[in-house]
Tab-separated table of C-alpha atoms in Angstrom:
chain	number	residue	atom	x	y	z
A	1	UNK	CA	-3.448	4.183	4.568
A	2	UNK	CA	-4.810	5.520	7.325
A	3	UNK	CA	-8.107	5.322	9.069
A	4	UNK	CA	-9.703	7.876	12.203
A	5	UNK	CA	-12.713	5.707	13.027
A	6	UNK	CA	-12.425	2.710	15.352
A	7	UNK	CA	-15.162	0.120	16.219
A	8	UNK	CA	-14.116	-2.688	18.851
A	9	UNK	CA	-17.152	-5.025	19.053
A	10	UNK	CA	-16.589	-7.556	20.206
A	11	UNK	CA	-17.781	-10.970	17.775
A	12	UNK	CA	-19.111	-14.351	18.724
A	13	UNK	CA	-18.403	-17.471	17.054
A	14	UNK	CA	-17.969	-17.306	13.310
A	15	UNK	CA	-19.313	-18.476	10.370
A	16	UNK	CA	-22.065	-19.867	12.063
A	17	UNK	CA	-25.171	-21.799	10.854
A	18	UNK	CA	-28.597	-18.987	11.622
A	19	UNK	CA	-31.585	-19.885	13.202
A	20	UNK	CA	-33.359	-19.879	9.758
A	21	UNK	CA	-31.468	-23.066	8.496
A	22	UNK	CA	-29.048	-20.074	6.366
A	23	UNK	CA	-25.297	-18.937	7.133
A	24	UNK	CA	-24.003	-16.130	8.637
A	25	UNK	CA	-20.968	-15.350	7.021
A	26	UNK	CA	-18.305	-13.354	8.827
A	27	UNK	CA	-16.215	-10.606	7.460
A	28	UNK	CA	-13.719	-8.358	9.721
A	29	UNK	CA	-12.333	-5.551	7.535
A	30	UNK	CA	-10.295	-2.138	7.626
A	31	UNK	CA	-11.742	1.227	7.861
A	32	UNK	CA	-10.295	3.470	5.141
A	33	UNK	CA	-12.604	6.729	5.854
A	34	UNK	CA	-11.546	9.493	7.631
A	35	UNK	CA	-15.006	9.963	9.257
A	36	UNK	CA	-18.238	8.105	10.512
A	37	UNK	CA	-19.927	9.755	7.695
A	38	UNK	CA	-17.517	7.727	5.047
A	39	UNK	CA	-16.723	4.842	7.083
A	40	UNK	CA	-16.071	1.729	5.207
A	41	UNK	CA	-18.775	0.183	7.270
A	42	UNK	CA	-21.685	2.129	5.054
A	43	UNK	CA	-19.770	0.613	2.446
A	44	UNK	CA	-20.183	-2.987	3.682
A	45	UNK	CA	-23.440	-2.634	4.782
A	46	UNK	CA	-24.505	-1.307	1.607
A	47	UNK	CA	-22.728	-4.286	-0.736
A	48	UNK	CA	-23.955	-6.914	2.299
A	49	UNK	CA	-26.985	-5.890	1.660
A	50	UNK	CA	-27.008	-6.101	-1.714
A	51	UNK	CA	-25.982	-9.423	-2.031
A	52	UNK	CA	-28.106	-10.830	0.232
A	53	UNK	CA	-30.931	-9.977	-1.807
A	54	UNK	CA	-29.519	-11.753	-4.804
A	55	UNK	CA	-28.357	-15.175	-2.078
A	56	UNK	CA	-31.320	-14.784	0.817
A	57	UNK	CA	-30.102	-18.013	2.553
A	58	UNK	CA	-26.952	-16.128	3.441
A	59	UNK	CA	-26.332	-13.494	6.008
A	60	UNK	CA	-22.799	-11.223	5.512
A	61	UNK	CA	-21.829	-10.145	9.285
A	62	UNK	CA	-19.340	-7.416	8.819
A	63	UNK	CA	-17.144	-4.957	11.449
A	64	UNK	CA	-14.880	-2.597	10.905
A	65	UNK	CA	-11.817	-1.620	12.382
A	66	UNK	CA	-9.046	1.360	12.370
A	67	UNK	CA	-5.934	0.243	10.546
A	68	UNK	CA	-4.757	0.947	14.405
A	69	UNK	CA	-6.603	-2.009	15.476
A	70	UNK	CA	-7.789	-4.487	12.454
A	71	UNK	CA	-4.629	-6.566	12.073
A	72	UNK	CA	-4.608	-7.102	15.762
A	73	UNK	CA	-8.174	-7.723	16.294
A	74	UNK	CA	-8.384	-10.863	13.313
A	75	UNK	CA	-5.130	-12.188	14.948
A	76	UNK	CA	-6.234	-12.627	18.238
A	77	UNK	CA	-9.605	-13.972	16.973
A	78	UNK	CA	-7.522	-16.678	14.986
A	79	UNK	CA	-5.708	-17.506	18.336
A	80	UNK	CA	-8.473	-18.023	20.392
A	81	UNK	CA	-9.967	-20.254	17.388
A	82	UNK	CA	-12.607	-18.375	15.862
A	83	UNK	CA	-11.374	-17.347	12.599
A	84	UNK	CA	-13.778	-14.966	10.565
A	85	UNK	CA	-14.784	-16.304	7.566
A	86	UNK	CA	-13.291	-13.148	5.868
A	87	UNK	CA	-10.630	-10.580	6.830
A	88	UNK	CA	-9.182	-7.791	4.467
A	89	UNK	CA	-6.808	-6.652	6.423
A	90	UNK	CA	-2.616	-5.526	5.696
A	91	UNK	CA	-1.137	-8.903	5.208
A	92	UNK	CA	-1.933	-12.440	4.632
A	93	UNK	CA	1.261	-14.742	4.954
A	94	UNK	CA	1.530	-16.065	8.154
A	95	UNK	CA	-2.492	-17.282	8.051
A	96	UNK	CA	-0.935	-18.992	4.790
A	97	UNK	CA	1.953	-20.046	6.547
A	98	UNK	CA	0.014	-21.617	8.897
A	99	UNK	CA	-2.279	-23.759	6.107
A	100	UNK	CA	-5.227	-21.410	7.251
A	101	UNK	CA	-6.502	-20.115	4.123
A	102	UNK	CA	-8.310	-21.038	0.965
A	103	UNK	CA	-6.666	-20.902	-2.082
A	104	UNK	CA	-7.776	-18.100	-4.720
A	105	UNK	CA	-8.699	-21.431	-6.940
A	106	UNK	CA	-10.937	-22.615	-3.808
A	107	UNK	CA	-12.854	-19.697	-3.624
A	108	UNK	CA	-12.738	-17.615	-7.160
A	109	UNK	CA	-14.522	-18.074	-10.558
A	110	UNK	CA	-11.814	-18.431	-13.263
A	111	UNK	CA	-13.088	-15.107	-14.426
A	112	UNK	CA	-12.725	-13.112	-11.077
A	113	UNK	CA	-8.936	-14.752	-10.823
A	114	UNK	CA	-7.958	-14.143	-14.155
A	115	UNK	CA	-8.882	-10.214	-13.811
A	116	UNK	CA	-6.084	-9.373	-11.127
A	117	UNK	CA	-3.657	-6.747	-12.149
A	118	UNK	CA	-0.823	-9.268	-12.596
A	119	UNK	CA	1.516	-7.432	-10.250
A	120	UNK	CA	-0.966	-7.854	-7.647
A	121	UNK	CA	-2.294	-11.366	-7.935
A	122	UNK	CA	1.528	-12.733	-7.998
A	123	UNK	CA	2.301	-10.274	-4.891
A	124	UNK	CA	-0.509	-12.821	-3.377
A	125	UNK	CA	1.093	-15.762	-3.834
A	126	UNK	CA	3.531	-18.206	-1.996
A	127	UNK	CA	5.400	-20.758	-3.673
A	128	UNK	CA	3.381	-20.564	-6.654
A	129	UNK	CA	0.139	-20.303	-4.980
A	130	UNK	CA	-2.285	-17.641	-4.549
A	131	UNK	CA	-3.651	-17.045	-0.749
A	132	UNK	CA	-3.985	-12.992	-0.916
A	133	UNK	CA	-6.472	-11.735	-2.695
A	134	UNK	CA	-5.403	-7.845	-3.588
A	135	UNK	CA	-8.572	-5.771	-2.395
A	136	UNK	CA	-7.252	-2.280	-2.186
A	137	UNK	CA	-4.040	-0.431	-4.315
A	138	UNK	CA	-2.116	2.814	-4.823
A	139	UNK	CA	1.210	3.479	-6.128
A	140	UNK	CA	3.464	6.786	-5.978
A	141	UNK	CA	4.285	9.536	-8.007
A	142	UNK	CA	6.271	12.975	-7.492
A	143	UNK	CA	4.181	15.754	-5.835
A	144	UNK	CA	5.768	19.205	-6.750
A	145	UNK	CA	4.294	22.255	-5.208
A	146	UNK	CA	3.836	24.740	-8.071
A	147	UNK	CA	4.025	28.085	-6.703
A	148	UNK	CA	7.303	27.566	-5.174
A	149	UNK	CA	8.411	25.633	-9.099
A	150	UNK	CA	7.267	28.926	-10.540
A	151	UNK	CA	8.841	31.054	-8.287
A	152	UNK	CA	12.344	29.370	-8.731
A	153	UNK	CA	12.001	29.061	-11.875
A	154	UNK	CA	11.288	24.835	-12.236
A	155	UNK	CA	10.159	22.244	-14.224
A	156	UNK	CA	9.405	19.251	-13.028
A	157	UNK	CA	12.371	17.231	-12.623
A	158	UNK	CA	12.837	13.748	-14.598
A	159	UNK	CA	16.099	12.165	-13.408
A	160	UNK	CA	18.027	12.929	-10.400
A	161	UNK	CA	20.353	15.319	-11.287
A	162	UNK	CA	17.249	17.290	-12.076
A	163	UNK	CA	15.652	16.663	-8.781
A	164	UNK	CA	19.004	17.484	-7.121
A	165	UNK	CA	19.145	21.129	-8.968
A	166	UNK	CA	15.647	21.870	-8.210
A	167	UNK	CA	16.165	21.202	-4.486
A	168	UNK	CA	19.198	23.428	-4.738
A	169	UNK	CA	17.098	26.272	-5.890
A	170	UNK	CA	14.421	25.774	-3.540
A	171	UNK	CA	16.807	25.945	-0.709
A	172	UNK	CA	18.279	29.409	-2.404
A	173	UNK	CA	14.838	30.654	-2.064
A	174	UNK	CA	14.064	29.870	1.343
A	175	UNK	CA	11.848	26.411	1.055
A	176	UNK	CA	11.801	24.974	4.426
A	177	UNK	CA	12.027	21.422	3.233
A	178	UNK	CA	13.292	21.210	-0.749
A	179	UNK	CA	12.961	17.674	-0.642
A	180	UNK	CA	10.724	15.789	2.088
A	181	UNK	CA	12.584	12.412	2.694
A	182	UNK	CA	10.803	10.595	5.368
A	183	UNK	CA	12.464	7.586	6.471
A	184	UNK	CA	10.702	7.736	10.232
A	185	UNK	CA	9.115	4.768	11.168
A	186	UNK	CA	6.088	5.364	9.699
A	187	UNK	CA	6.419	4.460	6.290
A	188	UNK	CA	10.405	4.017	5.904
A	189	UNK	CA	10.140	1.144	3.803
A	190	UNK	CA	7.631	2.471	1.209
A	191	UNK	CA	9.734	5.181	0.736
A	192	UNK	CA	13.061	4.018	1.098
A	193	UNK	CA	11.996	0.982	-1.628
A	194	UNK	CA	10.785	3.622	-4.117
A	195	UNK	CA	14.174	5.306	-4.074
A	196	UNK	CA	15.628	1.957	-4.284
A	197	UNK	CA	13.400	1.101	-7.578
A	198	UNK	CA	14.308	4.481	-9.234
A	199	UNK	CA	18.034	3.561	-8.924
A	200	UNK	CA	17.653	-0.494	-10.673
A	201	UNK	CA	17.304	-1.915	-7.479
A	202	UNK	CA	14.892	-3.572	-4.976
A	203	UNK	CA	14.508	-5.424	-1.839
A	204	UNK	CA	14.517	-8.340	-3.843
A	205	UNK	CA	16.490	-9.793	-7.117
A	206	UNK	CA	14.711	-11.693	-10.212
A	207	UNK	CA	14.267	-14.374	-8.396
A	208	UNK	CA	12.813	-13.158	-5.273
A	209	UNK	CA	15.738	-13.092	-2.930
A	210	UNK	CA	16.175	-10.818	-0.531
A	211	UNK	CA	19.286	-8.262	-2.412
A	212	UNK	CA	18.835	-5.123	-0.042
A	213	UNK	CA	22.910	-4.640	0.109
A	214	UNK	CA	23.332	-5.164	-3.521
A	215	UNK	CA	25.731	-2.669	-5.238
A	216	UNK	CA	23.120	-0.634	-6.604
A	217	UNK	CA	21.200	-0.377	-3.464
A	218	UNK	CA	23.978	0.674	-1.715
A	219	UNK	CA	24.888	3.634	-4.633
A	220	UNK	CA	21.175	4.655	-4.585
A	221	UNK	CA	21.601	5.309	-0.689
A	222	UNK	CA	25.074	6.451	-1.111
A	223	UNK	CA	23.724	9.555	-3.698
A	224	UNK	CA	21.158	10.153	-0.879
A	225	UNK	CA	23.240	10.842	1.667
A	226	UNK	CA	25.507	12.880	-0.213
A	227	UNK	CA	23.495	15.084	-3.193
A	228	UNK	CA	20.705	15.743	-0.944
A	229	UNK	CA	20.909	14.844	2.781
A	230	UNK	CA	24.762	16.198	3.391
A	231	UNK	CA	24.087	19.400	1.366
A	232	UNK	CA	20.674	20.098	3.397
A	233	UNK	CA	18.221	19.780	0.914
A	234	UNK	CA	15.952	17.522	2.947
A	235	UNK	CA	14.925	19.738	5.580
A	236	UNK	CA	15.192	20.818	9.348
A	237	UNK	CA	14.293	17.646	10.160
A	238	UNK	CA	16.676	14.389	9.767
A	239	UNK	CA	15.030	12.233	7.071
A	240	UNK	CA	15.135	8.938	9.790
A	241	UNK	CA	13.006	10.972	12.056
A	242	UNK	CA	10.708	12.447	9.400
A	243	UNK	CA	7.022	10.541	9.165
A	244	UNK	CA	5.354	10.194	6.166
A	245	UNK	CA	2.192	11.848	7.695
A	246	UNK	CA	4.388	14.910	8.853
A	247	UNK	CA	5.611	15.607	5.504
A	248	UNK	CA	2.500	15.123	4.514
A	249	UNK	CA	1.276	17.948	6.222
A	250	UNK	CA	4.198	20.015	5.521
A	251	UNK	CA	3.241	19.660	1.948
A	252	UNK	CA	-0.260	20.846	2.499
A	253	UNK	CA	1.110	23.429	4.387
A	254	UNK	CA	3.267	24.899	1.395
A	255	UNK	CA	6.690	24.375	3.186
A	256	UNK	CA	7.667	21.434	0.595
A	257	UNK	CA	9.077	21.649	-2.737
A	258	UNK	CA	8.672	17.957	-3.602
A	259	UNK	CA	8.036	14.783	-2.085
A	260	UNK	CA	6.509	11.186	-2.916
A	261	UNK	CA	3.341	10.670	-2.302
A	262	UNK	CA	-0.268	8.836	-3.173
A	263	UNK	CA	-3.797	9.806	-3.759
A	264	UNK	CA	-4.651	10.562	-0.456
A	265	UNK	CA	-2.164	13.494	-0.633
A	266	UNK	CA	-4.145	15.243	-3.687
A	267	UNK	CA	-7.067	16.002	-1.495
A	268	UNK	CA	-5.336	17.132	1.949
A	269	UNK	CA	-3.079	19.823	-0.284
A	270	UNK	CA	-6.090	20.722	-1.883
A	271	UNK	CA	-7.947	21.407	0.817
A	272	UNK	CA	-5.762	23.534	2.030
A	273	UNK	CA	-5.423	25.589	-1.663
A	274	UNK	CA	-1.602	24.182	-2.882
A	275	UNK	CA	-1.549	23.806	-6.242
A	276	UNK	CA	0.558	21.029	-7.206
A	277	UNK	CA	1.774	19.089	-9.774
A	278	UNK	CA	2.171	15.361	-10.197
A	279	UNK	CA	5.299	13.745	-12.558
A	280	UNK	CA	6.277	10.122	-12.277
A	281	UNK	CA	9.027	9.411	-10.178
A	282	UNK	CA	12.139	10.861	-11.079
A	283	UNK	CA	15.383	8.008	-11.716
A	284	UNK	CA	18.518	7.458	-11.647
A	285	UNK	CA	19.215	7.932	-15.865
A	286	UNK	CA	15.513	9.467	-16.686
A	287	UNK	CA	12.060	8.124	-15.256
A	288	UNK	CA	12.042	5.075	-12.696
A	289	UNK	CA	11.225	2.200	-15.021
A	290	UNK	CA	9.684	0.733	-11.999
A	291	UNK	CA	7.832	2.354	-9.463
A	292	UNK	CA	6.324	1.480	-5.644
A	293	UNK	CA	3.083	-0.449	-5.281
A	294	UNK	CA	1.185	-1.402	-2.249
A	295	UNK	CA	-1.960	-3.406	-1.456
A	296	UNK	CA	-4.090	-4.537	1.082
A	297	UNK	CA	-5.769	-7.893	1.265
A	298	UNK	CA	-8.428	-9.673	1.536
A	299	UNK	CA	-8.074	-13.853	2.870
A	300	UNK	CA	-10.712	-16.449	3.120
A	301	UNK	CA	-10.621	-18.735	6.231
A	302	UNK	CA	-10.882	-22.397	6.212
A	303	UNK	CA	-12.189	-22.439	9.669
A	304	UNK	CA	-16.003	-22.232	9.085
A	305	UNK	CA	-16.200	-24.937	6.067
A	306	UNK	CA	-18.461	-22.583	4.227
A	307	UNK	CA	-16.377	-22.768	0.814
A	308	UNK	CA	-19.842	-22.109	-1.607
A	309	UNK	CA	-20.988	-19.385	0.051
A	310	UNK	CA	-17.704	-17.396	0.599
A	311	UNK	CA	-16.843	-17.812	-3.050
A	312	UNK	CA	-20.000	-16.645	-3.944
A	313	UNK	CA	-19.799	-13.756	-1.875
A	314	UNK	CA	-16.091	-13.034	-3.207
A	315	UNK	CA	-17.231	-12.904	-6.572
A	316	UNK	CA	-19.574	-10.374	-5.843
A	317	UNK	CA	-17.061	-8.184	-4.534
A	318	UNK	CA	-14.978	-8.409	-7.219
A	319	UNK	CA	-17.543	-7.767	-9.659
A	320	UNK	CA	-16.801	-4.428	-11.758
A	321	UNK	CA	-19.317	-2.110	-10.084
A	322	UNK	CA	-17.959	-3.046	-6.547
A	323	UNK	CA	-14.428	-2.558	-7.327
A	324	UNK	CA	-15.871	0.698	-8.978
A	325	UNK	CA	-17.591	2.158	-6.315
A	326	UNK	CA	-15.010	0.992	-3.394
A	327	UNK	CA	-11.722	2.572	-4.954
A	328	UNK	CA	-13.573	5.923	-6.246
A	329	UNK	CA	-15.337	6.475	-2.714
A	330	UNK	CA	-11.368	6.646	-1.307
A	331	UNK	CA	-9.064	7.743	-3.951
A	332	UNK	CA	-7.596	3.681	-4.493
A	333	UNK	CA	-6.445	2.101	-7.260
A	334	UNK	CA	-8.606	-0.693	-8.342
A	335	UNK	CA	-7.064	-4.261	-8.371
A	336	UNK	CA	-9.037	-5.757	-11.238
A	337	UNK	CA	-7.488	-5.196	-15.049
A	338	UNK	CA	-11.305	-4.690	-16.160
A	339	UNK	CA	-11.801	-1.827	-13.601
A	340	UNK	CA	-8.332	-0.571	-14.638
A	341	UNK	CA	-9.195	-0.200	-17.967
A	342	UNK	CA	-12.757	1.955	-17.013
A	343	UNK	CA	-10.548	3.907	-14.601
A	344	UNK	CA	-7.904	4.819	-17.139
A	345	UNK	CA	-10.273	6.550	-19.162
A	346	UNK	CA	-13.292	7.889	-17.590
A	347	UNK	CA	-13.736	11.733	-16.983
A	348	UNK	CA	-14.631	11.336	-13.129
A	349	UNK	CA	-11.321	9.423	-12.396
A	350	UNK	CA	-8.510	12.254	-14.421
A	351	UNK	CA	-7.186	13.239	-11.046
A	352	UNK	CA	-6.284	9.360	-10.415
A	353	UNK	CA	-5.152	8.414	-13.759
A	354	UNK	CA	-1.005	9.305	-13.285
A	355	UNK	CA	-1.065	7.176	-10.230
A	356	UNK	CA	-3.204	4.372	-12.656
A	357	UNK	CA	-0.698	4.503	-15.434
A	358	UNK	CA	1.969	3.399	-12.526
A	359	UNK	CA	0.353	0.724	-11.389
A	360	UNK	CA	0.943	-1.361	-14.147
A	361	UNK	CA	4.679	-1.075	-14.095
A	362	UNK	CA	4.325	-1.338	-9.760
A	363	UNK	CA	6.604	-4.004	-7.899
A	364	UNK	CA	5.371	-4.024	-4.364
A	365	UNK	CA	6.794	-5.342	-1.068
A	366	UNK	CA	7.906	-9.083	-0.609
A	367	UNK	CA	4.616	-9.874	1.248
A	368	UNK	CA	4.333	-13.166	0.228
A	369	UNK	CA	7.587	-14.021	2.577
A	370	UNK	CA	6.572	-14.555	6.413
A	371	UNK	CA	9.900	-13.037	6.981
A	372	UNK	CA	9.092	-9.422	5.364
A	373	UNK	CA	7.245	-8.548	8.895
A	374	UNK	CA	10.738	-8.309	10.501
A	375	UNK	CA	12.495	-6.944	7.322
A	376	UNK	CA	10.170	-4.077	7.431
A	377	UNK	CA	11.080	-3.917	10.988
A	378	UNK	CA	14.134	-3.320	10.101
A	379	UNK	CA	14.036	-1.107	7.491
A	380	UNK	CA	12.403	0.907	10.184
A	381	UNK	CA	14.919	0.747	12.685
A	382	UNK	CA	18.026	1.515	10.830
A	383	UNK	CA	17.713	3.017	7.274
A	384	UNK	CA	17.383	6.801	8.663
A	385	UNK	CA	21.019	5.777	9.859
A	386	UNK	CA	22.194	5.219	6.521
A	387	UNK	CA	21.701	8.681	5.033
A	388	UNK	CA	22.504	10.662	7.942
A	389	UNK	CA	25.738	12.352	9.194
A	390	UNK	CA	28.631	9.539	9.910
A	391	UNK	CA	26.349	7.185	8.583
A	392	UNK	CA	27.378	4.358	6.156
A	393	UNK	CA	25.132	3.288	3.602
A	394	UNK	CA	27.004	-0.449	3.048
A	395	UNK	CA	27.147	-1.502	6.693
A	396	UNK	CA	23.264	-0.338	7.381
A	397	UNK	CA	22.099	-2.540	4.065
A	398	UNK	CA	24.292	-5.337	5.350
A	399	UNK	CA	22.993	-5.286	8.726
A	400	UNK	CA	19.215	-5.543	7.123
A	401	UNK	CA	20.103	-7.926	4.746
A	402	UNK	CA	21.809	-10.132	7.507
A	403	UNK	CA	18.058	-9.548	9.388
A	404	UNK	CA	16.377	-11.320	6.389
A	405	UNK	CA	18.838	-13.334	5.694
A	406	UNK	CA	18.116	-15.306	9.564
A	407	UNK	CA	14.396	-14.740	8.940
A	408	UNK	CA	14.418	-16.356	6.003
A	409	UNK	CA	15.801	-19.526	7.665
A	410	UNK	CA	12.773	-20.276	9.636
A	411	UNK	CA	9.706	-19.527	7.072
């Protein structure tokens, strides 16, 4: 997720006591509009404002920051020792790591915890603990562009032999990039796991070790490289320099046959008139039984003492008509079951309801390891390697795997 609006105020002390005897609690959070008109700061100011009326000896402080900056800007406030009482940022494990954080049971009504998509809520936890609360979702499905399907003569492709073929014809007919594969350093590991889910695979096993050079990692990576990479199917541009924003584009631009992508993607192709098609993501033997899911977080600091009055707080953000209102104003997936459920059904939300019925059978990231920050790092560095020219799937996944293998020792 992106954000083009950046704010860099610069805060005081947090969580501080106000001069009428009430508290002024802090919240730093991520901008996910694309404009000031849409900036998630309305939407702040509009739910802070709000719940003040309903708790008027409390005060809700809240700036917002590009996804550019946010991560940055909490971490250097924690460092110089003045914690927000409230960050939703892109990850929470090293402020757990560092016994910084309240527990979900600390701050959350039984109610609010319990209603979690379950995917998400244990994607929050470490060692059996919640820290992360899930605040923002989306998962991917196949985007097909159907003028170029009709011309070629397609359907939508449901395993990978089928998504092999189609490529094939798109080339014959000229398609400047059959299949976009980016594996740039954008968003390599989003993709690169979704390919690995669609073949059995994972970044992890059952258990939640790291298994990136397992067998079936390595085959998934393997048919990459040579049924769509080594035959040119993927484009004039090599998949490990290929950003998930450019192909983005491409799509919107008509030169892509098919590609994985999220919400965000159904309005920019729209806007520009493509006409596309969404399928769930092809696999290996027939549909991926599993499919990518990401979220962002939200993490409540111990810093400021004020336990009541961020729970309370907290539970008014997770109430139905806030989850509601946040993931319809930018195309997200809501990370409550109850909001699910509306969402699944209602008229108003049709054009998110393939990515919906995904989310349910999501695995996401390792995020609750400290050691998935250099992983992804990783990922980043080397995994365009794998599926290119010379390259050799095995020795790329080992290489990675030795990576989380040493930063897994010191978590």
């Amino acid at each position: 997720m992106v954000s083009a609006l950046g704010m860099t105020a610069v805060l005081g002390g947090c969580g501080v006591t106000g001069d009428s005897g009430g508290v002024t609690l802090r919240l730093v959070a991520a901008d996910y509009g694309d404009s000031k008109a849409n900036s998630s700061q309305k939407y702040w100011d509009e739910l802070a404002k709000a719940f003040e009326a309903e708790h008027p000896d409390v005060h809700v402080d809240v700036t917002v920051h590009s996804w550019n900056d946010v991560d940055r800007e909490v971490r250097e406030m924690v460092e110089a020792g003045r914690a927000p009482d409230l960050a939703q940022i892109g990850a929470y494990a090293d402020y757990a790591a560092d016994d910084l954080l309240y527990e979900a049971d600390d701050v959350l009504s039984i109610q609010s915890q319990a209603d979690f998509v379950s995917q998400l809520a244990l994607a929050g936890q470490v060692n059996g603990v919640q820290y992360g609360l899930p605040f923002a979702s989306s998962t991917r499905v196949l985007f097909y562009n159907k003028a170029l399907f009709e011309k070629a003569g397609l359907t939508p492709p449901k395993s990978w032999d089928d998504l092999a073929e189609a490529a094939e014809a798109l080339k014959e007919e000229g398609v400047k990039y059959p299949y976009a594969l980016p594996l740039g350093p954008e968003e390599a590991p989003a993709e690169t796991l979704q390919w690995l889910l669609s073949g059995g695979g994972g970044y992890t096993d059952t258990v939640g070790t790291y298994d990136i050079d397992s067998p079936r990692n390595t085959g998934t990576l393997t048919w990459l490289k040579d049924e769509l990479v080594g035959k040119g199917l993927t484009g004039p541009v090599a998949p490990g320099e290929l950003n998930r924003a450019d192909a983005f584009a491409a799509f919107a631009d008509g030169d892509v046959g098919m590609l994985n992508g999220h919400p965000t993607l159904m309005k920019a192709a729209a806007a520009k008139g493509v006409e596309f098609g969404m399928v769930p993501t092809p696999g290996i033997d027939g549909g991926s039984r599993v499919t990518l899911g990401v979220a962002d977080w939200m993490m409540a600091f111990r810093k400021s003492g004020h336990q009541k009055e961020i729970g309370d707080f907290l539970n008014f953000v997770y109430s139905d008509d806030n989850v509601l209102d946040f993931s319809r104003r930018y195309d997200l997936l809501p990370v409550t079951t109850s909001a699910w459920e509306v969402m699944s059904t209602a008229e108003e939300d049709k054009d998110l309801q393939p990515f919906l019925k995904e989310l349910v059978l999501s695995e996401l990231y390792p995020v609750g390891k400290t050691s998935w920050a250099s992983v992804s790092a990783d990922i980043k560095k080397r995994i365009g390697q794998a599926v290119s020219s010379g390259g050799d799937p095995r020795s790329v996944l080992r290489e990675i795997q030795a990576t989380a293998v040493r930063a897994q020792s010191s978590e």
